[in-house]
């Protein structure tokens, strides 16, 4: 059993879906409250979606100063796999663990629907069991999902194979249709779609499983 | 003598010129329908006011600028302008 820490800030609201998804994929999830300072016992971490600290100032801006974030940073620095989903992705960019920022959607609409996502690299902890160019049906649910960065950063992301997921039909104005990226080392990944809401065929979608199965596979040996 | 004074500071946070501003664009598009003509380049940001306790106006500004650069604005998409409005007694 692999222990996956699911980090909970005040205002996080996707933690129980994430816990269920990890359990269904054979892992052992553990909720980690934002005041925790050590994560040494974990094999991987997920920062789930929601509205941490009410999204006040900017999504993720305040969560970045939570005590748990220095532990998340040390965990990542030691090579531990970290996945930020939606608000979790926003937290990781605000914390400087991933480059760029997530702006308001073009058209100023909150978008909640299923979209087609293409896997652009299988060299990350959350896509290693997927296939290159594989298309996944995953829900998105965000107001600030419009990925933005400067042109040098975009060039680096492209050249270093750090664009992990792209929208097939860009819904929010994201630069280069980016739906997910990783850090230089490849162990920290941020994605806007919600794989934890796509792990049950009775609910219509199960393409999210491959993300969690990959993560569980990656933790072996960490 | 270094006595401390409360300075009233205003930080204006706005989207950087080279970054799309969906809120500004939406407001601008709605203006003709409301009868406001000739208004262009609308940018929507935030205004944040607070008191800074400091020994001088310069120190207050410096403190506020550090706060703006590290927290109130995200330099990837925003810029901040800090003004010291007045000393508060």
JSON list of N, CA, C and O in Angstrom, two decimals, chain A residues 62-104:
[
{"chain": "A", "resi": 62, "resn": "UNK", "atom": "N", "xyz": [-2.75, 32.78, -0.72]},
{"chain": "A", "resi": 62, "resn": "UNK", "atom": "CA", "xyz": [-2.63, 32.71, 0.73]},
{"chain": "A", "resi": 62, "resn": "UNK", "atom": "C", "xyz": [-2.21, 31.30, 1.17]},
{"chain": "A", "resi": 62, "resn": "UNK", "atom": "O", "xyz": [-1.40, 31.15, 2.08]},
{"chain": "A", "resi": 63, "resn": "UNK", "atom": "N", "xyz": [-2.70, 30.30, 0.46]},
{"chain": "A", "resi": 63, "resn": "UNK", "atom": "CA", "xyz": [-2.34, 28.91, 0.78]},
{"chain": "A", "resi": 63, "resn": "UNK", "atom": "C", "xyz": [-0.82, 28.72, 0.75]},
{"chain": "A", "resi": 63, "resn": "UNK", "atom": "O", "xyz": [-0.26, 27.94, 1.51]},
{"chain": "A", "resi": 64, "resn": "UNK", "atom": "N", "xyz": [-0.19, 29.46, -0.13]},
{"chain": "A", "resi": 64, "resn": "UNK", "atom": "CA", "xyz": [1.26, 29.37, -0.27]},
{"chain": "A", "resi": 64, "resn": "UNK", "atom": "C", "xyz": [1.98, 29.61, 1.05]},
{"chain": "A", "resi": 64, "resn": "UNK", "atom": "O", "xyz": [3.08, 29.11, 1.27]},
{"chain": "A", "resi": 65, "resn": "UNK", "atom": "N", "xyz": [1.38, 30.39, 1.97]},
{"chain": "A", "resi": 65, "resn": "UNK", "atom": "CA", "xyz": [2.03, 30.70, 3.24]},
{"chain": "A", "resi": 65, "resn": "UNK", "atom": "C", "xyz": [1.64, 29.72, 4.35]},
{"chain": "A", "resi": 65, "resn": "UNK", "atom": "O", "xyz": [2.05, 29.92, 5.49]},
{"chain": "A", "resi": 66, "resn": "UNK", "atom": "N", "xyz": [0.84, 28.71, 4.05]},
{"chain": "A", "resi": 66, "resn": "UNK", "atom": "CA", "xyz": [0.46, 27.72, 5.07]},
{"chain": "A", "resi": 66, "resn": "UNK", "atom": "C", "xyz": [1.70, 26.98, 5.55]},
{"chain": "A", "resi": 66, "resn": "UNK", "atom": "O", "xyz": [2.60, 26.71, 4.77]},
{"chain": "A", "resi": 67, "resn": "UNK", "atom": "N", "xyz": [1.70, 26.61, 6.85]},
{"chain": "A", "resi": 67, "resn": "UNK", "atom": "CA", "xyz": [2.84, 25.85, 7.38]},
{"chain": "A", "resi": 67, "resn": "UNK", "atom": "C", "xyz": [3.15, 24.60, 6.55]},
{"chain": "A", "resi": 67, "resn": "UNK", "atom": "O", "xyz": [4.32, 24.28, 6.32]},
{"chain": "A", "resi": 68, "resn": "UNK", "atom": "N", "xyz": [2.12, 23.92, 6.06]},
{"chain": "A", "resi": 68, "resn": "UNK", "atom": "CA", "xyz": [2.36, 22.67, 5.33]},
{"chain": "A", "resi": 68, "resn": "UNK", "atom": "C", "xyz": [3.18, 22.90, 4.06]},
{"chain": "A", "resi": 68, "resn": "UNK", "atom": "O", "xyz": [3.86, 21.99, 3.57]},
{"chain": "A", "resi": 69, "resn": "UNK", "atom": "N", "xyz": [3.15, 24.12, 3.51]},
{"chain": "A", "resi": 69, "resn": "UNK", "atom": "CA", "xyz": [3.80, 24.32, 2.22]},
{"chain": "A", "resi": 69, "resn": "UNK", "atom": "C", "xyz": [5.32, 24.19, 2.29]},
{"chain": "A", "resi": 69, "resn": "UNK", "atom": "O", "xyz": [5.94, 23.78, 1.31]},
{"chain": "A", "resi": 70, "resn": "UNK", "atom": "N", "xyz": [5.94, 24.50, 3.44]},
{"chain": "A", "resi": 70, "resn": "UNK", "atom": "CA", "xyz": [7.39, 24.29, 3.48]},
{"chain": "A", "resi": 70, "resn": "UNK", "atom": "C", "xyz": [7.70, 22.79, 3.49]},
{"chain": "A", "resi": 70, "resn": "UNK", "atom": "O", "xyz": [8.69, 22.35, 2.92]},
{"chain": "A", "resi": 71, "resn": "UNK", "atom": "N", "xyz": [6.81, 22.01, 4.11]},
{"chain": "A", "resi": 71, "resn": "UNK", "atom": "CA", "xyz": [6.98, 20.56, 4.08]},
{"chain": "A", "resi": 71, "resn": "UNK", "atom": "C", "xyz": [6.75, 20.01, 2.66]},
{"chain": "A", "resi": 71, "resn": "UNK", "atom": "O", "xyz": [7.46, 19.11, 2.21]},
{"chain": "A", "resi": 72, "resn": "UNK", "atom": "N", "xyz": [5.78, 20.60, 1.96]},
{"chain": "A", "resi": 72, "resn": "UNK", "atom": "CA", "xyz": [5.51, 20.17, 0.58]},
{"chain": "A", "resi": 72, "resn": "UNK", "atom": "C", "xyz": [6.74, 20.46, -0.28]},
{"chain": "A", "resi": 72, "resn": "UNK", "atom": "O", "xyz": [7.17, 19.65, -1.09]},
{"chain": "A", "resi": 73, "resn": "UNK", "atom": "N", "xyz": [7.33, 21.63, -0.04]},
{"chain": "A", "resi": 73, "resn": "UNK", "atom": "CA", "xyz": [8.51, 22.03, -0.81]},
{"chain": "A", "resi": 73, "resn": "UNK", "atom": "C", "xyz": [9.69, 21.08, -0.54]},
{"chain": "A", "resi": 73, "resn": "UNK", "atom": "O", "xyz": [10.35, 20.62, -1.48]},
{"chain": "A", "resi": 74, "resn": "UNK", "atom": "N", "xyz": [9.94, 20.76, 0.74]},
{"chain": "A", "resi": 74, "resn": "UNK", "atom": "CA", "xyz": [11.05, 19.84, 1.05]},
{"chain": "A", "resi": 74, "resn": "UNK", "atom": "C", "xyz": [10.79, 18.47, 0.44]},
{"chain": "A", "resi": 74, "resn": "UNK", "atom": "O", "xyz": [11.71, 17.83, -0.08]},
{"chain": "A", "resi": 75, "resn": "UNK", "atom": "N", "xyz": [9.53, 18.03, 0.51]},
{"chain": "A", "resi": 75, "resn": "UNK", "atom": "CA", "xyz": [9.17, 16.73, -0.06]},
{"chain": "A", "resi": 75, "resn": "UNK", "atom": "C", "xyz": [9.49, 16.72, -1.56]},
{"chain": "A", "resi": 75, "resn": "UNK", "atom": "O", "xyz": [10.09, 15.77, -2.08]},
{"chain": "A", "resi": 76, "resn": "UNK", "atom": "N", "xyz": [9.13, 17.81, -2.24]},
{"chain": "A", "resi": 76, "resn": "UNK", "atom": "CA", "xyz": [9.38, 17.90, -3.69]},
{"chain": "A", "resi": 76, "resn": "UNK", "atom": "C", "xyz": [10.88, 18.00, -3.97]},
{"chain": "A", "resi": 76, "resn": "UNK", "atom": "O", "xyz": [11.39, 17.37, -4.91]},
{"chain": "A", "resi": 77, "resn": "UNK", "atom": "N", "xyz": [11.59, 18.77, -3.14]},
{"chain": "A", "resi": 77, "resn": "UNK", "atom": "CA", "xyz": [13.03, 18.93, -3.35]},
{"chain": "A", "resi": 77, "resn": "UNK", "atom": "C", "xyz": [13.78, 17.60, -3.21]},
{"chain": "A", "resi": 77, "resn": "UNK", "atom": "O", "xyz": [14.81, 17.40, -3.83]},
{"chain": "A", "resi": 78, "resn": "UNK", "atom": "N", "xyz": [13.22, 16.70, -2.39]},
{"chain": "A", "resi": 78, "resn": "UNK", "atom": "CA", "xyz": [13.88, 15.40, -2.22]},
{"chain": "A", "resi": 78, "resn": "UNK", "atom": "C", "xyz": [13.41, 14.41, -3.29]},
{"chain": "A", "resi": 78, "resn": "UNK", "atom": "O", "xyz": [13.71, 13.23, -3.22]},
{"chain": "A", "resi": 79, "resn": "UNK", "atom": "N", "xyz": [12.65, 14.90, -4.27]},
{"chain": "A", "resi": 79, "resn": "UNK", "atom": "CA", "xyz": [12.27, 14.04, -5.40]},
{"chain": "A", "resi": 79, "resn": "UNK", "atom": "C", "xyz": [10.90, 13.41, -5.29]},
{"chain": "A", "resi": 79, "resn": "UNK", "atom": "O", "xyz": [10.48, 12.66, -6.17]},
{"chain": "A", "resi": 80, "resn": "UNK", "atom": "N", "xyz": [10.18, 13.69, -4.19]},
{"chain": "A", "resi": 80, "resn": "UNK", "atom": "CA", "xyz": [8.85, 13.09, -4.01]},
{"chain": "A", "resi": 80, "resn": "UNK", "atom": "C", "xyz": [7.86, 13.61, -5.03]},
{"chain": "A", "resi": 80, "resn": "UNK", "atom": "O", "xyz": [7.87, 14.79, -5.37]},
{"chain": "A", "resi": 81, "resn": "UNK", "atom": "N", "xyz": [7.01, 12.72, -5.56]},
{"chain": "A", "resi": 81, "resn": "UNK", "atom": "CA", "xyz": [6.01, 13.16, -6.54]},
{"chain": "A", "resi": 81, "resn": "UNK", "atom": "C", "xyz": [4.90, 14.00, -5.91]},
{"chain": "A", "resi": 81, "resn": "UNK", "atom": "O", "xyz": [4.35, 13.63, -4.87]},
{"chain": "A", "resi": 82, "resn": "UNK", "atom": "N", "xyz": [4.59, 15.13, -6.54]},
{"chain": "A", "resi": 82, "resn": "UNK", "atom": "CA", "xyz": [3.54, 16.04, -6.07]},
{"chain": "A", "resi": 82, "resn": "UNK", "atom": "C", "xyz": [2.61, 16.37, -7.23]},
{"chain": "A", "resi": 82, "resn": "UNK", "atom": "O", "xyz": [3.09, 16.79, -8.29]},
{"chain": "A", "resi": 83, "resn": "UNK", "atom": "N", "xyz": [1.31, 16.16, -7.02]},
{"chain": "A", "resi": 83, "resn": "UNK", "atom": "CA", "xyz": [0.33, 16.50, -8.05]},
{"chain": "A", "resi": 83, "resn": "UNK", "atom": "C", "xyz": [-0.61, 17.57, -7.52]},
{"chain": "A", "resi": 83, "resn": "UNK", "atom": "O", "xyz": [-1.25, 17.39, -6.49]},
{"chain": "A", "resi": 84, "resn": "UNK", "atom": "N", "xyz": [-0.69, 18.70, -8.22]},
{"chain": "A", "resi": 84, "resn": "UNK", "atom": "CA", "xyz": [-1.65, 19.75, -7.88]},
{"chain": "A", "resi": 84, "resn": "UNK", "atom": "C", "xyz": [-2.78, 19.72, -8.90]},
{"chain": "A", "resi": 84, "resn": "UNK", "atom": "O", "xyz": [-2.53, 19.77, -10.10]},
{"chain": "A", "resi": 85, "resn": "UNK", "atom": "N", "xyz": [-4.02, 19.61, -8.39]},
{"chain": "A", "resi": 85, "resn": "UNK", "atom": "CA", "xyz": [-5.18, 19.57, -9.28]},
{"chain": "A", "resi": 85, "resn": "UNK", "atom": "C", "xyz": [-5.96, 20.87, -9.12]},
{"chain": "A", "resi": 85, "resn": "UNK", "atom": "O", "xyz": [-6.36, 21.22, -8.01]},
{"chain": "A", "resi": 86, "resn": "UNK", "atom": "N", "xyz": [-6.18, 21.58, -10.22]},
{"chain": "A", "resi": 86, "resn": "UNK", "atom": "CA", "xyz": [-7.00, 22.79, -10.23]},
{"chain": "A", "resi": 86, "resn": "UNK", "atom": "C", "xyz": [-6.49, 23.83, -9.23]},
{"chain": "A", "resi": 86, "resn": "UNK", "atom": "O", "xyz": [-5.45, 24.42, -9.43]},
{"chain": "A", "resi": 87, "resn": "UNK", "atom": "N", "xyz": [-7.18, 24.05, -8.10]},
{"chain": "A", "resi": 87, "resn": "UNK", "atom": "CA", "xyz": [-6.68, 24.99, -7.11]},
{"chain": "A", "resi": 87, "resn": "UNK", "atom": "C", "xyz": [-5.30, 24.57, -6.60]},
{"chain": "A", "resi": 87, "resn": "UNK", "atom": "O", "xyz": [-4.45, 25.41, -6.29]},
{"chain": "A", "resi": 88, "resn": "UNK", "atom": "N", "xyz": [-5.05, 23.27, -6.58]},
{"chain": "A", "resi": 88, "resn": "UNK", "atom": "CA", "xyz": [-3.72, 22.77, -6.19]},
{"chain": "A", "resi": 88, "resn": "UNK", "atom": "C", "xyz": [-2.65, 23.22, -7.17]},
{"chain": "A", "resi": 88, "resn": "UNK", "atom": "O", "xyz": [-1.52, 23.55, -6.78]},
{"chain": "A", "resi": 89, "resn": "UNK", "atom": "N", "xyz": [-3.00, 23.26, -8.45]},
{"chain": "A", "resi": 89, "resn": "UNK", "atom": "CA", "xyz": [-2.10, 23.76, -9.50]},
{"chain": "A", "resi": 89, "resn": "UNK", "atom": "C", "xyz": [-1.85, 25.25, -9.26]},
{"chain": "A", "resi": 89, "resn": "UNK", "atom": "O", "xyz": [-0.70, 25.74, -9.29]},
{"chain": "A", "resi": 90, "resn": "UNK", "atom": "N", "xyz": [-2.92, 25.99, -8.95]},
{"chain": "A", "resi": 90, "resn": "UNK", "atom": "CA", "xyz": [-2.78, 27.42, -8.68]},
{"chain": "A", "resi": 90, "resn": "UNK", "atom": "C", "xyz": [-1.87, 27.67, -7.47]},
{"chain": "A", "resi": 90, "resn": "UNK", "atom": "O", "xyz": [-1.03, 28.58, -7.49]},
{"chain": "A", "resi": 91, "resn": "UNK", "atom": "N", "xyz": [-2.01, 26.84, -6.43]},
{"chain": "A", "resi": 91, "resn": "UNK", "atom": "CA", "xyz": [-1.17, 26.97, -5.24]},
{"chain": "A", "resi": 91, "resn": "UNK", "atom": "C", "xyz": [0.30, 26.75, -5.62]},
{"chain": "A", "resi": 91, "resn": "UNK", "atom": "O", "xyz": [1.19, 27.51, -5.22]},
{"chain": "A", "resi": 92, "resn": "UNK", "atom": "N", "xyz": [0.57, 25.73, -6.44]},
{"chain": "A", "resi": 92, "resn": "UNK", "atom": "CA", "xyz": [1.95, 25.42, -6.82]},
{"chain": "A", "resi": 92, "resn": "UNK", "atom": "C", "xyz": [2.59, 26.53, -7.65]},
{"chain": "A", "resi": 92, "resn": "UNK", "atom": "O", "xyz": [3.78, 26.80, -7.52]},
{"chain": "A", "resi": 93, "resn": "UNK", "atom": "N", "xyz": [1.79, 27.20, -8.50]},
{"chain": "A", "resi": 93, "resn": "UNK", "atom": "CA", "xyz": [2.37, 28.33, -9.26]},
{"chain": "A", "resi": 93, "resn": "UNK", "atom": "C", "xyz": [2.61, 29.51, -8.33]},
{"chain": "A", "resi": 93, "resn": "UNK", "atom": "O", "xyz": [3.67, 30.14, -8.40]},
{"chain": "A", "resi": 94, "resn": "UNK", "atom": "N", "xyz": [1.67, 29.80, -7.43]},
{"chain": "A", "resi": 94, "resn": "UNK", "atom": "CA", "xyz": [1.86, 30.91, -6.49]},
{"chain": "A", "resi": 94, "resn": "UNK", "atom": "C", "xyz": [3.07, 30.67, -5.60]},
{"chain": "A", "resi": 94, "resn": "UNK", "atom": "O", "xyz": [3.77, 31.60, -5.23]},
{"chain": "A", "resi": 95, "resn": "UNK", "atom": "N", "xyz": [3.31, 29.41, -5.25]},
{"chain": "A", "resi": 95, "resn": "UNK", "atom": "CA", "xyz": [4.44, 29.07, -4.39]},
{"chain": "A", "resi": 95, "resn": "UNK", "atom": "C", "xyz": [5.76, 29.06, -5.16]},
{"chain": "A", "resi": 95, "resn": "UNK", "atom": "O", "xyz": [6.82, 28.84, -4.58]},
{"chain": "A", "resi": 96, "resn": "UNK", "atom": "N", "xyz": [5.69, 29.26, -6.46]},
{"chain": "A", "resi": 96, "resn": "UNK", "atom": "CA", "xyz": [6.91, 29.27, -7.27]},
{"chain": "A", "resi": 96, "resn": "UNK", "atom": "C", "xyz": [7.46, 27.87, -7.54]},
{"chain": "A", "resi": 96, "resn": "UNK", "atom": "O", "xyz": [8.57, 27.71, -8.01]},
{"chain": "A", "resi": 97, "resn": "UNK", "atom": "N", "xyz": [6.67, 26.83, -7.23]},
{"chain": "A", "resi": 97, "resn": "UNK", "atom": "CA", "xyz": [7.14, 25.46, -7.49]},
{"chain": "A", "resi": 97, "resn": "UNK", "atom": "C", "xyz": [6.88, 25.06, -8.94]},
{"chain": "A", "resi": 97, "resn": "UNK", "atom": "O", "xyz": [7.42, 24.07, -9.42]},
{"chain": "A", "resi": 98, "resn": "UNK", "atom": "N", "xyz": [6.00, 25.80, -9.61]},
{"chain": "A", "resi": 98, "resn": "UNK", "atom": "CA", "xyz": [5.78, 25.65, -11.04]},
{"chain": "A", "resi": 98, "resn": "UNK", "atom": "C", "xyz": [5.78, 27.06, -11.65]},
{"chain": "A", "resi": 98, "resn": "UNK", "atom": "O", "xyz": [5.33, 28.00, -11.00]},
{"chain": "A", "resi": 99, "resn": "UNK", "atom": "N", "xyz": [6.25, 27.21, -12.88]},
{"chain": "A", "resi": 99, "resn": "UNK", "atom": "CA", "xyz": [6.31, 28.56, -13.47]},
{"chain": "A", "resi": 99, "resn": "UNK", "atom": "C", "xyz": [4.95, 29.02, -13.98]},
{"chain": "A", "resi": 99, "resn": "UNK", "atom": "O", "xyz": [4.04, 28.22, -14.17]},
{"chain": "A", "resi": 100, "resn": "UNK", "atom": "N", "xyz": [4.83, 30.33, -14.22]},
{"chain": "A", "resi": 100, "resn": "UNK", "atom": "CA", "xyz": [3.62, 30.88, -14.83]},
{"chain": "A", "resi": 100, "resn": "UNK", "atom": "C", "xyz": [2.54, 31.18, -13.82]},
{"chain": "A", "resi": 100, "resn": "UNK", "atom": "O", "xyz": [2.77, 31.17, -12.60]},
{"chain": "A", "resi": 101, "resn": "UNK", "atom": "N", "xyz": [1.34, 31.44, -14.33]},
{"chain": "A", "resi": 101, "resn": "UNK", "atom": "CA", "xyz": [0.21, 31.77, -13.47]},
{"chain": "A", "resi": 101, "resn": "UNK", "atom": "C", "xyz": [-1.08, 31.36, -14.17]},
{"chain": "A", "resi": 101, "resn": "UNK", "atom": "O", "xyz": [-1.10, 31.16, -15.39]},
{"chain": "A", "resi": 102, "resn": "UNK", "atom": "N", "xyz": [-2.16, 31.25, -13.39]},
{"chain": "A", "resi": 102, "resn": "UNK", "atom": "CA", "xyz": [-3.46, 30.92, -13.96]},
{"chain": "A", "resi": 102, "resn": "UNK", "atom": "C", "xyz": [-4.37, 32.13, -13.85]},
{"chain": "A", "resi": 102, "resn": "UNK", "atom": "O", "xyz": [-4.70, 32.58, -12.76]},
{"chain": "A", "resi": 103, "resn": "UNK", "atom": "N", "xyz": [-4.70, 32.67, -15.02]},
{"chain": "A", "resi": 103, "resn": "UNK", "atom": "CA", "xyz": [-5.48, 33.90, -15.14]},
{"chain": "A", "resi": 103, "resn": "UNK", "atom": "C", "xyz": [-6.95, 33.55, -15.26]},
{"chain": "A", "resi": 103, "resn": "UNK", "atom": "O", "xyz": [-7.32, 32.40, -15.49]},
{"chain": "A", "resi": 104, "resn": "UNK", "atom": "N", "xyz": [-7.79, 34.60, -15.17]},
{"chain": "A", "resi": 104, "resn": "UNK", "atom": "CA", "xyz": [-9.22, 34.39, -15.42]},
{"chain": "A", "resi": 104, "resn": "UNK", "atom": "C", "xyz": [-9.43, 33.88, -16.84]},
{"chain": "A", "resi": 104, "resn": "UNK", "atom": "O", "xyz": [-8.72, 34.28, -17.76]}
]
